[in-house]
Amino acid sequence: MSYTLSEIKKDDKRNIRKQKELLLKEGIDRDGNLDYTVGLFDEDYNLVATGSLFKNTLRCMAVDSDHQGEGLMNDVVTHLVAHELERGYTHLFLYTKIDSAKFFGDLGFYEIARVDGKLVFMENRKNGFDKYIEDLSNTKVEGNSIASIVMNANPFTLGHRYLVERAAKENDYVHVFVVSEDASEVPFSVRYELVKQGVKDLENVIVHESGAYIISSATFPSYFLKDEKTVAQSHARLDIEVFKSIAKALDITSRYVGTEPFSEITGLYNEVMQQELPGEGITCHVIERKETEKEAISASRVRALIKEKNFEELKCYVPQSTYAYFAGEGKKVPTFEEAKADLKNRQEVDLPMMLSAREQRVMHQMELLKQYGEGTVLICFTMNMAGPVKYFELLSRAFEKGKEEIESTLKNMGAPVLHHESHQEVTGVTAFYAVCFDPMKVKEAMVHIEDGSSLGRLFDIDVLVVKDGEETKLSREDIGMGERSCLVCKKPGSECARSRAHSVKELQDKSIEVMIQGLS
């Protein structure tokens, strides 16, 4: 029998239903975090095998029990790995059931850690985890008591600071690991810098990027685990298995965690650590959360205050460095040389990654327009940045400035915002706003933002509607406006783009100058 391998798009409800049915038949739930899915179909278009991706992890892989032994999963995995390489991901991970580990081992994946009876964590680099531990051991310090803390710090609060202070007071040294994965509202680069700034006066504290081996609970795969309790316990036990190697490399003797009054799941996570860590010679200290006069400090409350721009109350919840970043006080705009150095050190994005990101953005636009129905106006905001680097600190701050302008404009117009989300990734920055308002007036307002300042020249604000059942992007010509001018020479932008009149370096340098000017 011959089979056809094809992508299952996010809006392909029929085949997503088939995938869910196949996964359930094989004892797997469809994971909530997926950004690419394929299916293997027989001649009658029955789905016989499937697999998915989320960033650099392989997920939700299954073969119909009636077709097992035909080598179909090999075809699915081979395709997924090739697709990851096209997207620019070379270091890949997967989580699988215990009885599937040998199969994936034969396909070039190597075990990192396992939770007996539940799951195995694997990667496609033979010595990847060993190299991570070796590099980490170079930060080893001598002492009788070495503590550790793992935190997301989304963002860094006085609660986090209290936990670090407590550990620093009670131990010779403290290793703080900031979860590197960008699955939070505050980008990792910002979270990491705020932690470093927030503890810089504590001389016995060492701050680390967690790397790829300590993962966020937000993206921990739960598709083959039966309930939330099992997910929390399995995540904790996997964390402990990975942490054992980290602790051995750094002579860590204790781990500090805060109590979790707001989340039963995190409470379960802490319980497992209290039960398991002592058996590894590591004391688990559970510290009561720091409180304000009103309530226990939580990062979710801090994010809400930031969103509300309630900076006066924010002072009660965060250190000065965190307050200064979000309130804008003392937030120094980098020099041209500093911004160029940051740009140089950032990850480059190749064409396949950019095309994949663009395709996902277009798909998501369609999903949002369908979700909120005809009559909805969708704003998609991105930044124009020449060259292979699409994310660095200065650009992120210019993006936030653009979001503020869009949100302020919509509020002043009286345009109800039905939905808002934003993403800052290595492939670029994007914000979506679904609003209920006159589309032409929205387009006019967005063009005014683009043309109203030098910084606006770097803003790319699309306005989309559903017209005759089709997604339609409103143009500047629709409101009687001409095309945008070139950033460098002020000639028509399309003319310079077509002739490649300016080098990437020239465009990058000008963009940095514009951002510095616009943020100063």
Short mmCIF file of C-alpha atoms in Angstrom, two decimals:
data_model
loop_
_atom_site.label_atom_id
_atom_site.label_comp_id
_atom_site.label_asym_id
_atom_site.label_seq_id
_atom_site.Cartn_x
_atom_site.Cartn_y
_atom_site.Cartn_z
CA MET A 1 0.00 0.00 0.00
CA SER A 2 1.24 3.50 -0.77
CA TYR A 3 1.02 6.42 1.67
CA THR A 4 1.00 10.19 1.28
CA LEU A 5 2.69 12.49 3.79
CA SER A 6 1.24 16.00 4.03
CA GLU A 7 1.02 18.91 6.44
CA ILE A 8 -2.10 19.30 8.56
CA LYS A 9 -2.78 23.03 8.74
CA LYS A 10 -4.12 24.71 11.86
CA ASP A 11 -7.44 25.52 10.16
CA ASP A 12 -7.89 22.00 8.72
CA LYS A 13 -10.61 20.98 11.17
CA ARG A 14 -11.36 17.70 9.47
CA ASN A 15 -7.82 16.33 9.63
CA ILE A 16 -7.15 17.78 13.08
CA ARG A 17 -10.20 15.79 14.22
CA LYS A 18 -8.69 12.70 12.58
CA GLN A 19 -5.41 13.37 14.36
CA LYS A 20 -7.12 13.73 17.73
CA GLU A 21 -8.97 10.44 17.16
CA LEU A 22 -5.77 8.60 16.21
CA LEU A 23 -3.89 10.00 19.19
CA LEU A 24 -6.70 9.08 21.59
CA LYS A 25 -6.82 5.56 20.13
CA GLU A 26 -3.11 5.25 21.00
CA GLY A 27 -3.59 6.71 24.50
CA ILE A 28 -2.36 10.24 23.72
CA ASP A 29 -4.06 13.64 24.04
CA ARG A 30 -3.30 16.33 21.46
CA ASP A 31 -0.81 18.75 23.01
CA GLY A 32 -1.80 22.41 23.37
CA ASN A 33 1.58 23.66 22.12
CA LEU A 34 2.07 22.70 18.46
CA ASP A 35 3.30 24.84 15.57
CA TYR A 36 3.62 22.23 12.79
CA THR A 37 1.81 18.92 12.19
CA VAL A 38 2.00 16.24 9.51
CA GLY A 39 -0.11 13.23 8.73
CA LEU A 40 0.56 10.04 6.79
CA PHE A 41 -2.56 9.04 4.81
CA ASP A 42 -3.38 5.76 3.06
CA GLU A 43 -4.96 5.45 -0.40
CA ASP A 44 -8.45 5.97 1.09
CA TYR A 45 -7.22 9.10 2.88
CA ASN A 46 -7.37 7.48 6.30
CA LEU A 47 -4.84 8.95 8.76
CA VAL A 48 -2.48 6.14 9.75
CA ALA A 49 0.40 8.07 11.38
CA THR A 50 1.06 11.56 12.66
CA GLY A 51 3.67 13.75 14.34
CA SER A 52 4.02 17.37 15.38
CA LEU A 53 6.56 20.02 16.36
CA PHE A 54 6.73 22.84 18.85
CA LYS A 55 9.80 24.98 18.30
CA ASN A 56 12.70 22.47 18.63
CA THR A 57 10.72 19.59 20.17
CA LEU A 58 9.02 16.61 18.49
CA ARG A 59 5.57 15.86 19.91
CA CYS A 60 2.32 13.91 19.50
CA MET A 61 3.77 11.06 17.44
CA ALA A 62 1.61 7.99 16.86
CA VAL A 63 0.98 5.18 14.38
CA ASP A 64 -2.38 3.47 14.11
CA SER A 65 -2.11 0.09 15.86
CA ASP A 66 -3.36 -1.61 12.67
CA HIS A 67 -0.29 -0.31 10.78
CA GLN A 68 2.47 -0.68 13.36
CA GLY A 69 5.52 -2.58 12.17
CA GLU A 70 5.43 -1.01 8.69
CA GLY A 71 8.12 1.60 9.44
CA LEU A 72 5.67 4.49 9.15
CA MET A 73 6.92 6.35 12.22
CA ASN A 74 10.39 6.35 10.69
CA ASP A 75 8.99 8.28 7.72
CA VAL A 76 7.21 10.78 9.99
CA VAL A 77 10.26 11.41 12.20
CA THR A 78 12.60 11.72 9.21
CA HIS A 79 10.32 14.37 7.72
CA LEU A 80 9.97 16.26 11.02
CA VAL A 81 13.73 16.34 11.58
CA ALA A 82 14.29 17.61 8.04
CA HIS A 83 11.64 20.29 8.55
CA GLU A 84 13.30 21.39 11.80
CA LEU A 85 16.62 21.76 10.00
CA GLU A 86 14.90 23.89 7.34
CA ARG A 87 13.53 26.11 10.13
CA GLY A 88 17.03 26.52 11.55
CA TYR A 89 16.67 24.21 14.56
CA THR A 90 19.60 21.79 14.79
CA HIS A 91 19.44 20.81 18.47
CA LEU A 92 16.24 18.78 18.82
CA PHE A 93 14.44 17.24 21.79
CA LEU A 94 11.59 14.83 22.34
CA TYR A 95 9.64 13.30 25.20
CA THR A 96 8.33 9.80 24.75
CA LYS A 97 6.87 6.83 26.56
CA ILE A 98 9.33 4.41 28.14
CA ASP A 99 8.55 1.64 25.63
CA SER A 100 9.27 3.94 22.66
CA ALA A 101 12.71 5.11 23.79
CA LYS A 102 14.62 2.34 22.01
CA PHE A 103 12.87 3.12 18.73
CA PHE A 104 13.89 6.78 18.89
CA GLY A 105 17.37 5.75 19.97
CA ASP A 106 17.68 3.84 16.70
CA LEU A 107 16.72 7.06 14.88
CA GLY A 108 19.60 9.02 16.39
CA PHE A 109 18.18 10.35 19.66
CA TYR A 110 19.99 9.96 22.98
CA GLU A 111 18.56 9.71 26.47
CA ILE A 112 19.03 12.67 28.81
CA ALA A 113 16.84 11.56 31.71
CA ARG A 114 13.82 9.39 32.47
CA VAL A 115 10.97 9.15 34.93
CA ASP A 116 10.43 5.43 35.50
CA GLY A 117 7.08 4.23 34.24
CA LYS A 118 6.24 7.61 32.69
CA LEU A 119 8.55 9.20 30.15
CA VAL A 120 12.02 9.59 28.65
CA PHE A 121 13.60 12.95 27.72
CA MET A 122 15.87 12.66 24.64
CA GLU A 123 17.97 14.84 22.31
CA ASN A 124 19.66 14.39 18.94
CA ARG A 125 23.18 15.21 20.20
CA LYS A 126 25.14 12.31 21.60
CA ASN A 127 27.09 14.38 24.11
CA GLY A 128 24.80 17.42 24.28
CA PHE A 129 23.84 17.12 27.95
CA ASP A 130 27.36 16.07 28.96
CA LYS A 131 28.75 19.19 27.27
CA TYR A 132 26.17 21.36 29.07
CA ILE A 133 27.23 19.88 32.42
CA GLU A 134 30.91 20.26 31.56
CA ASP A 135 30.43 23.96 30.71
CA LEU A 136 28.41 24.44 33.88
CA SER A 137 31.14 22.88 36.02
CA ASN A 138 33.44 25.73 35.00
CA THR A 139 31.34 27.99 37.27
CA LYS A 140 31.87 25.73 40.31
CA VAL A 141 32.81 27.51 43.53
CA GLU A 142 34.20 26.09 46.76
CA GLY A 143 32.07 26.18 49.89
CA ASN A 144 30.48 24.07 52.60
CA SER A 145 26.91 24.93 51.62
CA ILE A 146 25.97 25.61 48.00
CA ALA A 147 22.31 26.44 47.30
CA SER A 148 20.31 26.71 44.11
CA ILE A 149 17.12 28.32 42.85
CA VAL A 150 15.35 27.79 39.52
CA MET A 151 13.05 30.65 38.53
CA ASN A 152 11.09 31.89 35.56
CA ALA A 153 11.03 35.45 36.96
CA ASN A 154 8.27 36.70 34.69
CA PRO A 155 9.29 39.34 35.75
CA PHE A 156 11.68 39.53 38.75
CA THR A 157 9.71 40.62 41.85
CA LEU A 158 10.42 41.37 45.51
CA GLY A 159 9.20 37.82 46.13
CA HIS A 160 12.01 36.43 43.99
CA ARG A 161 14.46 38.83 45.64
CA TYR A 162 13.35 37.66 49.11
CA LEU A 163 13.92 34.01 48.16
CA VAL A 164 17.41 34.76 46.80
CA GLU A 165 18.30 36.88 49.85
CA ARG A 166 17.23 34.08 52.18
CA ALA A 167 19.31 31.51 50.33
CA ALA A 168 22.30 33.87 50.14
CA LYS A 169 22.14 34.54 53.89
CA GLU A 170 22.00 30.85 54.79
CA ASN A 171 24.62 29.52 52.34
CA ASP A 172 28.15 30.20 51.13
CA TYR A 173 27.00 30.52 47.50
CA VAL A 174 23.74 30.44 45.54
CA HIS A 175 23.35 29.37 41.90
CA VAL A 176 20.24 30.99 40.34
CA PHE A 177 19.01 29.45 37.09
CA VAL A 178 16.70 31.62 34.96
CA VAL A 179 14.53 29.50 32.65
CA SER A 180 15.80 30.32 29.16
CA GLU A 181 12.75 29.22 27.20
CA ASP A 182 10.75 32.08 25.71
CA ALA A 183 7.31 30.92 26.77
CA SER A 184 6.54 33.93 28.96
CA GLU A 185 5.05 37.38 28.45
CA VAL A 186 8.40 38.97 29.34
CA PRO A 187 11.15 37.86 26.88
CA PHE A 188 14.04 35.84 28.29
CA SER A 189 16.63 38.51 27.52
CA VAL A 190 14.68 40.96 29.69
CA ARG A 191 13.95 38.43 32.47
CA TYR A 192 17.61 37.39 32.65
CA GLU A 193 18.88 40.98 32.78
CA LEU A 194 16.36 41.97 35.46
CA VAL A 195 17.42 39.04 37.64
CA LYS A 196 21.09 39.99 37.27
CA GLN A 197 20.33 43.63 38.08
CA GLY A 198 18.08 42.63 40.98
CA VAL A 199 20.75 40.57 42.77
CA LYS A 200 23.96 42.34 41.74
CA ASP A 201 24.57 43.55 45.30
CA LEU A 202 24.61 39.96 46.61
CA GLU A 203 28.22 38.93 46.11
CA ASN A 204 27.67 35.20 46.70
CA VAL A 205 24.95 34.82 44.03
CA ILE A 206 25.77 33.42 40.57
CA VAL A 207 23.12 33.84 37.83
CA HIS A 208 22.91 31.31 34.97
CA GLU A 209 20.88 30.85 31.83
CA SER A 210 19.12 27.50 32.30
CA GLY A 211 19.74 26.40 28.72
CA ALA A 212 17.55 23.86 26.96
CA TYR A 213 17.52 21.24 29.71
CA ILE A 214 15.42 23.00 32.35
CA ILE A 215 12.05 23.65 30.74
CA SER A 216 9.04 25.78 31.56
CA SER A 217 5.89 24.17 32.91
CA ALA A 218 4.08 26.21 30.22
CA THR A 219 5.50 24.01 27.46
CA PHE A 220 6.15 20.74 29.31
CA PRO A 221 4.52 18.09 27.10
CA SER A 222 1.47 16.55 28.71
CA TYR A 223 -0.06 14.68 25.78
CA PHE A 224 0.69 11.14 27.01
CA LEU A 225 0.07 11.81 30.71
CA LYS A 226 -3.43 11.24 31.99
CA ASP A 227 -4.20 14.25 34.22
CA GLU A 228 -2.84 17.54 35.59
CA LYS A 229 -1.62 15.90 38.79
CA THR A 230 0.41 13.33 36.85
CA VAL A 231 1.76 16.08 34.59
CA ALA A 232 2.95 18.15 37.58
CA GLN A 233 4.49 15.15 39.30
CA SER A 234 6.19 13.92 36.11
CA HIS A 235 7.56 17.39 35.33
CA ALA A 236 8.95 17.63 38.87
CA ARG A 237 10.54 14.18 38.70
CA LEU A 238 12.09 14.90 35.30
CA ASP A 239 13.36 18.21 36.67
CA ILE A 240 14.93 16.32 39.58
CA GLU A 241 16.59 13.79 37.28
CA VAL A 242 18.18 16.60 35.24
CA PHE A 243 18.94 18.61 38.37
CA LYS A 244 20.84 15.70 39.96
CA SER A 245 23.55 16.04 37.31
CA ILE A 246 23.63 19.83 37.72
CA ALA A 247 23.88 19.49 41.50
CA LYS A 248 26.72 17.00 41.23
CA ALA A 249 28.67 19.29 38.87
CA LEU A 250 28.32 22.30 41.17
CA ASP A 251 28.35 20.52 44.59
CA ILE A 252 24.85 21.85 45.29
CA THR A 253 23.52 20.80 48.68
CA SER A 254 20.12 22.53 48.78
CA ARG A 255 17.35 23.92 46.60
CA TYR A 256 15.04 26.77 47.58
CA VAL A 257 11.46 27.16 46.36
CA GLY A 258 8.66 29.52 47.35
CA THR A 259 5.25 28.42 48.58
CA GLU A 260 2.53 28.56 45.95
CA PRO A 261 -0.82 29.74 47.36
CA PHE A 262 -2.22 30.49 43.89
CA SER A 263 -1.58 27.19 42.07
CA GLU A 264 -2.43 23.67 43.22
CA ILE A 265 -0.27 22.27 40.40
CA THR A 266 2.86 24.16 41.51
CA GLY A 267 2.11 23.04 45.05
CA LEU A 268 2.18 19.42 43.86
CA TYR A 269 5.49 20.15 42.10
CA ASN A 270 6.98 21.40 45.38
CA GLU A 271 5.66 18.35 47.26
CA VAL A 272 7.45 15.99 44.87
CA MET A 273 10.74 17.89 45.32
CA GLN A 274 10.38 17.73 49.11
CA GLN A 275 9.89 13.98 48.85
CA GLU A 276 12.57 13.17 46.26
CA LEU A 277 15.48 15.59 46.73
CA PRO A 278 16.56 14.45 50.23
CA GLY A 279 17.18 10.98 48.77
CA GLU A 280 19.79 12.62 46.52
CA GLY A 281 21.49 14.38 49.44
CA ILE A 282 19.84 17.72 48.58
CA THR A 283 17.75 19.60 51.13
CA CYS A 284 14.58 21.21 49.77
CA HIS A 285 13.68 24.46 51.56
CA VAL A 286 10.11 25.68 50.99
CA ILE A 287 9.99 29.37 51.93
CA GLU A 288 6.79 31.28 52.68
CA ARG A 289 6.08 33.94 50.07
CA LYS A 290 6.88 37.53 50.85
CA GLU A 291 3.75 39.64 51.25
CA THR A 292 2.79 43.27 50.80
CA GLU A 293 0.30 44.85 53.19
CA LYS A 294 -2.43 43.52 50.91
CA GLU A 295 -1.40 40.10 49.61
CA ALA A 296 1.33 37.61 48.77
CA ILE A 297 3.52 38.85 45.94
CA SER A 298 2.98 37.07 42.63
CA ALA A 299 4.41 37.66 39.17
CA SER A 300 0.89 37.46 37.69
CA ARG A 301 -0.19 40.39 39.88
CA VAL A 302 2.90 42.33 38.78
CA ARG A 303 2.12 41.70 35.10
CA ALA A 304 -1.42 42.94 35.65
CA LEU A 305 -0.13 46.16 37.25
CA ILE A 306 2.27 46.69 34.35
CA LYS A 307 -0.54 46.18 31.84
CA GLU A 308 -2.71 48.67 33.77
CA LYS A 309 0.29 51.07 33.92
CA ASN A 310 -0.32 51.27 37.67
CA PHE A 311 3.31 52.11 38.37
CA GLU A 312 2.63 53.64 41.78
CA GLU A 313 1.34 50.35 43.17
CA LEU A 314 3.98 48.42 41.19
CA LYS A 315 6.64 49.91 43.50
CA CYS A 316 5.29 47.73 46.34
CA TYR A 317 5.91 44.52 44.39
CA VAL A 318 9.22 44.81 42.54
CA PRO A 319 12.83 45.91 43.08
CA GLN A 320 13.91 49.31 41.78
CA SER A 321 15.63 47.77 38.74
CA THR A 322 12.42 46.02 37.64
CA TYR A 323 10.36 49.13 38.35
CA ALA A 324 12.77 51.32 36.36
CA TYR A 325 12.59 49.00 33.35
CA PHE A 326 8.80 48.90 33.11
CA ALA A 327 8.08 52.45 34.27
CA GLY A 328 10.78 53.83 32.01
CA GLU A 329 12.70 55.56 34.81
CA GLY A 330 16.42 55.29 34.28
CA LYS A 331 15.92 52.98 31.32
CA LYS A 332 19.03 54.05 29.48
CA VAL A 333 18.83 54.00 25.70
CA PRO A 334 21.91 52.16 24.39
CA THR A 335 24.52 53.97 22.36
CA PHE A 336 24.92 53.18 18.67
CA GLU A 337 27.99 51.04 19.45
CA GLU A 338 26.18 49.13 22.22
CA ALA A 339 23.21 48.42 19.97
CA LYS A 340 25.48 47.26 17.13
CA ALA A 341 27.35 44.94 19.52
CA ASP A 342 24.04 43.47 20.74
CA LEU A 343 22.87 42.99 17.14
CA LYS A 344 26.12 41.21 16.28
CA ASN A 345 25.74 38.74 19.15
CA ARG A 346 22.14 37.77 18.37
CA GLN A 347 21.01 34.65 16.54
CA GLU A 348 20.68 34.98 12.78
CA VAL A 349 17.55 33.75 11.01
CA ASP A 350 17.81 32.02 7.65
CA LEU A 351 15.29 32.15 4.80
CA PRO A 352 13.45 28.89 5.64
CA MET A 353 12.93 30.07 9.24
CA MET A 354 11.61 33.42 8.05
CA LEU A 355 9.27 31.81 5.51
CA SER A 356 7.97 29.42 8.17
CA ALA A 357 7.39 32.30 10.63
CA ARG A 358 5.60 34.31 7.94
CA GLU A 359 3.39 31.35 7.04
CA GLN A 360 2.48 30.83 10.71
CA ARG A 361 1.65 34.53 11.07
CA VAL A 362 -0.64 34.46 8.03
CA MET A 363 -2.34 31.32 9.33
CA HIS A 364 -2.88 32.93 12.71
CA GLN A 365 -4.35 36.04 11.08
CA MET A 366 -6.88 33.83 9.32
CA GLU A 367 -7.70 32.02 12.57
CA LEU A 368 -8.33 35.29 14.43
CA LEU A 369 -10.50 36.72 11.65
CA LYS A 370 -12.56 33.52 11.59
CA GLN A 371 -12.77 33.42 15.39
CA TYR A 372 -14.10 36.96 15.78
CA GLY A 373 -16.22 36.95 12.65
CA GLU A 374 -16.99 39.24 9.73
CA GLY A 375 -17.03 42.86 10.76
CA THR A 376 -13.89 42.46 12.86
CA VAL A 377 -10.83 44.52 11.98
CA LEU A 378 -7.49 42.81 12.64
CA ILE A 379 -4.32 44.84 13.18
CA CYS A 380 -1.01 43.00 12.70
CA PHE A 381 2.02 44.98 13.89
CA THR A 382 5.62 43.99 13.07
CA MET A 383 8.95 45.83 12.77
CA ASN A 384 10.90 46.47 9.56
CA MET A 385 14.49 45.32 10.13
CA ALA A 386 16.92 44.50 7.32
CA GLY A 387 19.31 41.57 7.60
CA PRO A 388 19.27 38.12 9.21
CA VAL A 389 18.87 39.31 12.84
CA LYS A 390 15.23 39.99 13.66
CA TYR A 391 15.37 40.38 17.43
CA PHE A 392 17.63 42.39 19.74
CA GLU A 393 17.08 44.59 22.78
CA LEU A 394 16.77 47.98 21.06
CA LEU A 395 14.29 46.60 18.53
CA SER A 396 12.25 45.02 21.35
CA ARG A 397 11.99 48.39 23.08
CA ALA A 398 10.99 50.15 19.85
CA PHE A 399 8.34 47.45 19.38
CA GLU A 400 6.96 48.09 22.88
CA LYS A 401 6.86 51.82 22.06
CA GLY A 402 4.87 51.02 18.92
CA LYS A 403 2.41 48.89 20.89
CA GLU A 404 1.88 51.78 23.32
CA GLU A 405 1.09 54.11 20.41
CA ILE A 406 -1.36 51.65 18.85
CA GLU A 407 -3.13 50.98 22.15
CA SER A 408 -3.33 54.68 23.01
CA THR A 409 -4.71 55.49 19.55
CA LEU A 410 -7.37 52.77 19.73
CA LYS A 411 -8.41 53.96 23.18
CA ASN A 412 -8.70 57.57 22.02
CA MET A 413 -10.75 56.45 19.01
CA GLY A 414 -13.11 54.51 21.24
CA ALA A 415 -12.35 51.31 19.30
CA PRO A 416 -13.17 48.26 21.48
CA VAL A 417 -10.29 45.75 21.53
CA LEU A 418 -11.75 42.22 21.43
CA HIS A 419 -8.40 40.45 21.52
CA HIS A 420 -4.74 41.36 21.95
CA GLU A 421 -1.58 39.26 21.94
CA SER A 422 2.09 39.86 21.22
CA HIS A 423 5.12 37.65 20.57
CA GLN A 424 8.85 38.37 20.64
CA GLU A 425 10.85 35.58 19.01
CA VAL A 426 14.16 35.14 17.27
CA THR A 427 12.26 35.35 13.95
CA GLY A 428 10.81 38.75 14.84
CA VAL A 429 8.24 40.61 16.91
CA THR A 430 4.50 40.59 16.25
CA ALA A 431 1.39 42.00 17.92
CA PHE A 432 -2.25 41.32 17.00
CA TYR A 433 -5.28 43.45 17.87
CA ALA A 434 -8.83 42.40 16.95
CA VAL A 435 -11.09 45.48 17.12
CA CYS A 436 -14.68 46.35 16.35
CA PHE A 437 -14.60 49.65 14.45
CA ASP A 438 -14.77 51.26 11.02
CA PRO A 439 -11.92 49.60 9.06
CA MET A 440 -11.06 52.71 7.01
CA LYS A 441 -10.78 54.84 10.14
CA VAL A 442 -8.55 52.20 11.73
CA LYS A 443 -6.35 52.14 8.62
CA GLU A 444 -6.10 55.95 8.62
CA ALA A 445 -5.08 55.91 12.29
CA MET A 446 -2.42 53.25 11.75
CA VAL A 447 -0.96 55.12 8.76
CA HIS A 448 -0.83 58.23 10.93
CA ILE A 449 1.28 56.27 13.45
CA GLU A 450 3.58 55.01 10.68
CA ASP A 451 4.03 58.48 9.21
CA GLY A 452 3.86 60.50 12.41
CA SER A 453 7.48 60.07 13.56
CA SER A 454 10.85 58.81 12.41
CA LEU A 455 10.40 55.72 14.61
CA GLY A 456 7.08 55.04 12.89
CA ARG A 457 9.01 54.48 9.64
CA LEU A 458 10.16 51.17 11.14
CA PHE A 459 6.61 50.15 12.06
CA ASP A 460 4.76 47.81 9.69
CA ILE A 461 1.08 47.96 10.71
CA ASP A 462 -1.27 45.93 8.51
CA VAL A 463 -5.04 46.28 8.77
CA LEU A 464 -7.05 43.25 7.63
CA VAL A 465 -10.73 42.52 7.20
CA VAL A 466 -12.91 39.74 5.82
CA LYS A 467 -14.50 40.82 2.52
CA ASP A 468 -16.74 38.48 0.51
CA GLY A 469 -15.48 35.61 2.65
CA GLU A 470 -11.83 36.36 1.90
CA GLU A 471 -9.09 37.89 4.03
CA THR A 472 -8.29 41.35 2.61
CA LYS A 473 -5.46 43.70 3.56
CA LEU A 474 -6.34 47.37 3.31
CA SER A 475 -3.74 49.40 1.45
CA ARG A 476 -2.57 52.97 1.82
CA GLU A 477 -4.10 53.62 -1.59
CA ASP A 478 -7.52 52.61 -0.19
CA ILE A 479 -7.45 55.75 1.96
CA GLY A 480 -5.85 57.97 -0.68
CA MET A 481 -2.28 57.79 0.66
CA GLY A 482 0.86 57.22 -1.41
CA GLU A 483 3.48 54.59 -0.77
CA ARG A 484 6.05 54.88 1.99
CA SER A 485 9.43 56.46 1.34
CA CYS A 486 12.81 54.79 1.69
CA LEU A 487 14.27 54.87 5.19
CA VAL A 488 17.65 56.07 3.92
CA CYS A 489 17.14 58.35 0.91
CA LYS A 490 13.41 59.25 1.02
CA LYS A 491 12.79 57.99 -2.55
CA PRO A 492 9.82 55.62 -3.03
CA GLY A 493 10.51 52.57 -0.85
CA SER A 494 9.53 50.04 -3.52
CA GLU A 495 11.98 51.58 -5.98
CA CYS A 496 14.95 51.24 -3.59
CA ALA A 497 13.90 47.74 -2.51
CA ARG A 498 13.59 46.58 -6.12
CA SER A 499 17.00 47.95 -7.13
CA ARG A 500 18.65 47.05 -3.80
CA ALA A 501 19.96 50.59 -3.67
CA HIS A 502 21.21 50.26 -0.08
CA SER A 503 23.31 47.59 1.61
CA VAL A 504 22.07 45.60 4.60
CA LYS A 505 24.65 47.35 6.79
CA GLU A 506 23.46 50.78 5.64
CA LEU A 507 19.85 49.89 6.37
CA GLN A 508 20.70 48.35 9.77
CA ASP A 509 22.77 51.37 10.81
CA LYS A 510 20.00 53.77 9.81
CA SER A 511 17.39 51.66 11.64
CA ILE A 512 19.46 51.72 14.82
CA GLU A 513 19.92 55.49 14.56
CA VAL A 514 16.15 55.94 14.13
CA MET A 515 15.34 53.70 17.11
CA ILE A 516 17.82 55.48 19.38
CA GLN A 517 16.40 58.85 18.35
CA GLY A 518 12.81 57.66 18.81
CA LEU A 519 13.45 56.23 22.28
CA SER A 520 15.60 59.07 23.63
#
